[in-house]
Amino acid sequence: KIEPEVKKDEDPVFDHLPLRFAEFKSKVQQDGLLLAEAPDELRKNRTLVKLAVQNNGWALEFLEEFQDDEEIVKWAVQQNGYALQFASANLQNHFTIVKWAVQQNGYALQFAGDQLRKNKAEMRKLVELAVMGDGLALEFAPKDVQNNRKIVK
């Protein structure tokens, strides 16, 4: 019998699924997108979700229950900045989450939330980070920031 490597108090619902847990744990460590094929009860397992998004941030697309979870979204966008598009509107407006995303991929700037875009100081910092990685990310910056000579230089 293979025992899951989780604490009993962390995932008590899954005590009856140790073999399925171990099987999917191994799978998502190889390809995080495979969590989409897991039974619903396993897709709700925080341990498996974390492993999946650490392997492939795009897995966040299939994990609706975790799209507003700051820690899970952090792991996802640090692995693939484009995963920001699957984060909740709340986290698309979270400066630190968006910062991690644009540091990983400047093009993730396009998924920054509307509230964050209204904060000129924070948006300028994000644009600077995004264009450091790829100058073409400037196309996703607000017009007033695109025209800032300090950033465009």
PDB file of C-alpha atoms in Angstrom:
ATOM      1  CA  LYS A   1       0.000   0.000   0.000  1.00  0.00           C
ATOM      2  CA  ILE A   2       1.405   3.392  -0.998  1.00  0.00           C
ATOM      3  CA  GLU A   3       0.674   6.116   1.513  1.00  0.00           C
ATOM      4  CA  PRO A   4       0.157   9.707   0.403  1.00  0.00           C
ATOM      5  CA  GLU A   5       2.725  12.165   1.653  1.00  0.00           C
ATOM      6  CA  VAL A   6       0.246  14.523   3.245  1.00  0.00           C
ATOM      7  CA  LYS A   7      -0.710  15.157   6.828  1.00  0.00           C
ATOM      8  CA  LYS A   8      -3.983  13.606   7.929  1.00  0.00           C
ATOM      9  CA  ASP A   9      -5.364  16.975   9.039  1.00  0.00           C
ATOM     10  CA  GLU A  10      -4.427  18.529   5.685  1.00  0.00           C
ATOM     11  CA  ASP A  11      -6.499  16.255   3.434  1.00  0.00           C
ATOM     12  CA  PRO A  12      -8.704  13.929   5.544  1.00  0.00           C
ATOM     13  CA  VAL A  13     -11.166  13.423   2.679  1.00  0.00           C
ATOM     14  CA  PHE A  14      -8.554  11.530   0.691  1.00  0.00           C
ATOM     15  CA  ASP A  15      -7.676   8.811   3.197  1.00  0.00           C
ATOM     16  CA  HIS A  16      -9.650   6.293   1.111  1.00  0.00           C
ATOM     17  CA  LEU A  17      -7.734   7.206  -2.064  1.00  0.00           C
ATOM     18  CA  PRO A  18      -4.050   6.540  -1.276  1.00  0.00           C
ATOM     19  CA  LEU A  19      -3.285   4.689  -4.514  1.00  0.00           C
ATOM     20  CA  ARG A  20      -5.082   7.236  -6.703  1.00  0.00           C
ATOM     21  CA  PHE A  21      -3.328  10.040  -4.848  1.00  0.00           C
ATOM     22  CA  ALA A  22       0.095   8.472  -5.372  1.00  0.00           C
ATOM     23  CA  GLU A  23      -0.669   7.796  -9.034  1.00  0.00           C
ATOM     24  CA  PHE A  24      -1.677  11.394  -9.732  1.00  0.00           C
ATOM     25  CA  LYS A  25       1.096  12.805  -7.597  1.00  0.00           C
ATOM     26  CA  SER A  26       3.597  11.037  -9.815  1.00  0.00           C
ATOM     27  CA  LYS A  27       1.767  12.146 -12.969  1.00  0.00           C
ATOM     28  CA  VAL A  28       1.503  15.839 -12.090  1.00  0.00           C
ATOM     29  CA  GLN A  29       5.160  15.990 -11.098  1.00  0.00           C
ATOM     30  CA  GLN A  30       5.889  15.003 -14.706  1.00  0.00           C
ATOM     31  CA  ASP A  31       3.156  17.083 -16.360  1.00  0.00           C
ATOM     32  CA  GLY A  32       1.016  19.446 -14.303  1.00  0.00           C
ATOM     33  CA  LEU A  33      -1.681  19.564 -16.975  1.00  0.00           C
ATOM     34  CA  LEU A  34      -2.534  15.927 -16.248  1.00  0.00           C
ATOM     35  CA  LEU A  35      -4.312  17.070 -13.091  1.00  0.00           C
ATOM     36  CA  ALA A  36      -7.196  18.008 -15.403  1.00  0.00           C
ATOM     37  CA  GLU A  37      -7.747  14.258 -15.889  1.00  0.00           C
ATOM     38  CA  ALA A  38      -7.919  13.537 -12.156  1.00  0.00           C
ATOM     39  CA  PRO A  39     -11.205  12.873 -10.382  1.00  0.00           C
ATOM     40  CA  ASP A  40     -12.786  16.002  -8.897  1.00  0.00           C
ATOM     41  CA  GLU A  41     -11.859  15.060  -5.331  1.00  0.00           C
ATOM     42  CA  LEU A  42      -8.183  14.870  -6.293  1.00  0.00           C
ATOM     43  CA  ARG A  43      -8.287  18.163  -8.215  1.00  0.00           C
ATOM     44  CA  LYS A  44      -9.289  19.760  -4.918  1.00  0.00           C
ATOM     45  CA  ASN A  45      -6.238  18.357  -3.147  1.00  0.00           C
ATOM     46  CA  ARG A  46      -3.965  21.300  -2.346  1.00  0.00           C
ATOM     47  CA  THR A  47      -0.819  19.165  -2.412  1.00  0.00           C
ATOM     48  CA  LEU A  48      -1.543  17.908  -5.930  1.00  0.00           C
ATOM     49  CA  VAL A  49      -2.579  21.371  -7.102  1.00  0.00           C
ATOM     50  CA  LYS A  50       0.651  22.900  -5.845  1.00  0.00           C
ATOM     51  CA  LEU A  51       2.728  20.220  -7.572  1.00  0.00           C
ATOM     52  CA  ALA A  52       0.773  20.676 -10.804  1.00  0.00           C
ATOM     53  CA  VAL A  53       1.183  24.461 -11.031  1.00  0.00           C
ATOM     54  CA  GLN A  54       4.834  24.260 -10.024  1.00  0.00           C
ATOM     55  CA  ASN A  55       5.357  21.928 -12.974  1.00  0.00           C
ATOM     56  CA  ASN A  56       3.138  23.849 -15.396  1.00  0.00           C
ATOM     57  CA  GLY A  57       1.488  27.134 -14.492  1.00  0.00           C
ATOM     58  CA  TRP A  58      -1.119  26.611 -17.220  1.00  0.00           C
ATOM     59  CA  ALA A  59      -2.708  23.967 -14.974  1.00  0.00           C
ATOM     60  CA  LEU A  60      -4.345  26.881 -13.152  1.00  0.00           C
ATOM     61  CA  GLU A  61      -6.806  27.077 -16.056  1.00  0.00           C
ATOM     62  CA  PHE A  62      -8.532  23.889 -14.858  1.00  0.00           C
ATOM     63  CA  LEU A  63      -8.399  24.693 -11.159  1.00  0.00           C
ATOM     64  CA  GLU A  64     -11.227  27.192 -10.702  1.00  0.00           C
ATOM     65  CA  GLU A  65     -11.363  26.660  -6.945  1.00  0.00           C
ATOM     66  CA  PHE A  66      -7.743  27.837  -6.622  1.00  0.00           C
ATOM     67  CA  GLN A  67      -7.763  30.813  -8.990  1.00  0.00           C
ATOM     68  CA  ASP A  68      -8.205  33.194  -6.058  1.00  0.00           C
ATOM     69  CA  ASP A  69      -5.690  31.390  -3.848  1.00  0.00           C
ATOM     70  CA  GLU A  70      -2.685  33.685  -3.530  1.00  0.00           C
ATOM     71  CA  GLU A  71      -0.160  30.939  -2.811  1.00  0.00           C
ATOM     72  CA  ILE A  72      -1.285  28.648  -5.652  1.00  0.00           C
ATOM     73  CA  VAL A  73      -1.435  31.527  -8.146  1.00  0.00           C
ATOM     74  CA  LYS A  74       2.026  32.657  -7.019  1.00  0.00           C
ATOM     75  CA  TRP A  75       3.462  29.229  -7.853  1.00  0.00           C
ATOM     76  CA  ALA A  76       1.637  29.190 -11.180  1.00  0.00           C
ATOM     77  CA  VAL A  77       2.781  32.625 -12.394  1.00  0.00           C
ATOM     78  CA  GLN A  78       6.329  32.068 -11.221  1.00  0.00           C
ATOM     79  CA  GLN A  79       6.421  28.953 -13.400  1.00  0.00           C
ATOM     80  CA  ASN A  80       4.621  30.611 -16.332  1.00  0.00           C
ATOM     81  CA  GLY A  81       3.683  34.286 -16.300  1.00  0.00           C
ATOM     82  CA  TYR A  82       0.868  33.650 -18.761  1.00  0.00           C
ATOM     83  CA  ALA A  83      -0.977  31.765 -16.007  1.00  0.00           C
ATOM     84  CA  LEU A  84      -1.987  35.217 -14.735  1.00  0.00           C
ATOM     85  CA  GLN A  85      -4.824  35.133 -17.274  1.00  0.00           C
ATOM     86  CA  PHE A  86      -6.441  32.332 -15.249  1.00  0.00           C
ATOM     87  CA  ALA A  87      -6.122  34.086 -11.887  1.00  0.00           C
ATOM     88  CA  SER A  88      -9.144  35.754 -10.329  1.00  0.00           C
ATOM     89  CA  ALA A  89      -9.759  39.433 -11.044  1.00  0.00           C
ATOM     90  CA  ASN A  90      -8.768  40.057  -7.433  1.00  0.00           C
ATOM     91  CA  LEU A  91      -5.303  38.560  -7.975  1.00  0.00           C
ATOM     92  CA  GLN A  92      -4.900  40.170 -11.403  1.00  0.00           C
ATOM     93  CA  ASN A  93      -5.071  43.419  -9.443  1.00  0.00           C
ATOM     94  CA  HIS A  94      -2.568  42.267  -6.813  1.00  0.00           C
ATOM     95  CA  PHE A  95       0.729  44.071  -7.418  1.00  0.00           C
ATOM     96  CA  THR A  96       2.991  41.304  -6.128  1.00  0.00           C
ATOM     97  CA  ILE A  97       1.252  38.553  -8.086  1.00  0.00           C
ATOM     98  CA  VAL A  98       1.452  40.574 -11.306  1.00  0.00           C
ATOM     99  CA  LYS A  99       5.083  41.447 -10.544  1.00  0.00           C
ATOM    100  CA  TRP A 100       5.993  37.751 -10.316  1.00  0.00           C
ATOM    101  CA  ALA A 101       4.146  37.107 -13.576  1.00  0.00           C
ATOM    102  CA  VAL A 102       5.860  39.878 -15.564  1.00  0.00           C
ATOM    103  CA  GLN A 103       9.245  38.954 -14.160  1.00  0.00           C
ATOM    104  CA  GLN A 104       8.711  35.472 -15.546  1.00  0.00           C
ATOM    105  CA  ASN A 105       7.249  36.724 -18.848  1.00  0.00           C
ATOM    106  CA  GLY A 106       6.875  40.399 -19.741  1.00  0.00           C
ATOM    107  CA  TYR A 107       3.901  39.659 -21.953  1.00  0.00           C
ATOM    108  CA  ALA A 108       1.912  38.738 -18.830  1.00  0.00           C
ATOM    109  CA  LEU A 109       1.482  42.489 -18.399  1.00  0.00           C
ATOM    110  CA  GLN A 110      -1.544  42.231 -20.693  1.00  0.00           C
ATOM    111  CA  PHE A 111      -3.396  40.363 -17.942  1.00  0.00           C
ATOM    112  CA  ALA A 112      -2.900  43.016 -15.248  1.00  0.00           C
ATOM    113  CA  GLY A 113      -6.264  44.011 -13.797  1.00  0.00           C
ATOM    114  CA  ASP A 114      -8.066  47.277 -14.431  1.00  0.00           C
ATOM    115  CA  GLN A 115      -7.703  48.515 -10.848  1.00  0.00           C
ATOM    116  CA  LEU A 116      -3.948  47.946 -10.939  1.00  0.00           C
ATOM    117  CA  ARG A 117      -3.700  49.726 -14.302  1.00  0.00           C
ATOM    118  CA  LYS A 118      -5.213  52.828 -12.663  1.00  0.00           C
ATOM    119  CA  ASN A 119      -2.352  52.983 -10.149  1.00  0.00           C
ATOM    120  CA  LYS A 120       0.232  54.851 -12.221  1.00  0.00           C
ATOM    121  CA  ALA A 121       3.142  54.354  -9.811  1.00  0.00           C
ATOM    122  CA  GLU A 122       2.674  50.597  -9.510  1.00  0.00           C
ATOM    123  CA  MET A 123       1.952  50.206 -13.211  1.00  0.00           C
ATOM    124  CA  ARG A 124       5.127  52.039 -14.114  1.00  0.00           C
ATOM    125  CA  LYS A 125       7.156  49.623 -11.949  1.00  0.00           C
ATOM    126  CA  LEU A 126       5.456  46.660 -13.608  1.00  0.00           C
ATOM    127  CA  VAL A 127       6.078  48.028 -17.096  1.00  0.00           C
ATOM    128  CA  GLU A 128       9.754  48.582 -16.272  1.00  0.00           C
ATOM    129  CA  LEU A 129      10.046  44.961 -15.149  1.00  0.00           C
ATOM    130  CA  ALA A 130       8.147  43.684 -18.186  1.00  0.00           C
ATOM    131  CA  VAL A 131      10.232  45.554 -20.749  1.00  0.00           C
ATOM    132  CA  MET A 132      13.461  44.473 -19.070  1.00  0.00           C
ATOM    133  CA  GLY A 133      12.541  40.934 -20.076  1.00  0.00           C
ATOM    134  CA  ASP A 134      11.183  41.865 -23.488  1.00  0.00           C
ATOM    135  CA  GLY A 135      10.886  45.381 -24.860  1.00  0.00           C
ATOM    136  CA  LEU A 136       7.903  44.375 -26.967  1.00  0.00           C
ATOM    137  CA  ALA A 137       5.870  43.975 -23.777  1.00  0.00           C
ATOM    138  CA  LEU A 138       5.549  47.775 -23.880  1.00  0.00           C
ATOM    139  CA  GLU A 139       2.548  47.321 -26.187  1.00  0.00           C
ATOM    140  CA  PHE A 140       0.534  46.125 -23.162  1.00  0.00           C
ATOM    141  CA  ALA A 141       1.337  49.195 -21.058  1.00  0.00           C
ATOM    142  CA  PRO A 142      -1.126  52.065 -20.619  1.00  0.00           C
ATOM    143  CA  LYS A 143      -0.599  54.813 -23.224  1.00  0.00           C
ATOM    144  CA  ASP A 144       0.720  57.341 -20.708  1.00  0.00           C
ATOM    145  CA  VAL A 145       3.399  54.875 -19.615  1.00  0.00           C
ATOM    146  CA  GLN A 146       4.259  53.957 -23.217  1.00  0.00           C
ATOM    147  CA  ASN A 147       5.100  57.611 -23.813  1.00  0.00           C
ATOM    148  CA  ASN A 148       7.363  57.871 -20.761  1.00  0.00           C
ATOM    149  CA  ARG A 149      10.880  58.479 -22.103  1.00  0.00           C
ATOM    150  CA  LYS A 150      12.519  56.967 -19.014  1.00  0.00           C
ATOM    151  CA  ILE A 151      10.883  53.634 -19.710  1.00  0.00           C
ATOM    152  CA  VAL A 152      11.204  53.695 -23.476  1.00  0.00           C
ATOM    153  CA  LYS A 153      14.939  54.488 -23.489  1.00  0.00           C
TER     154      LYS A 153
END
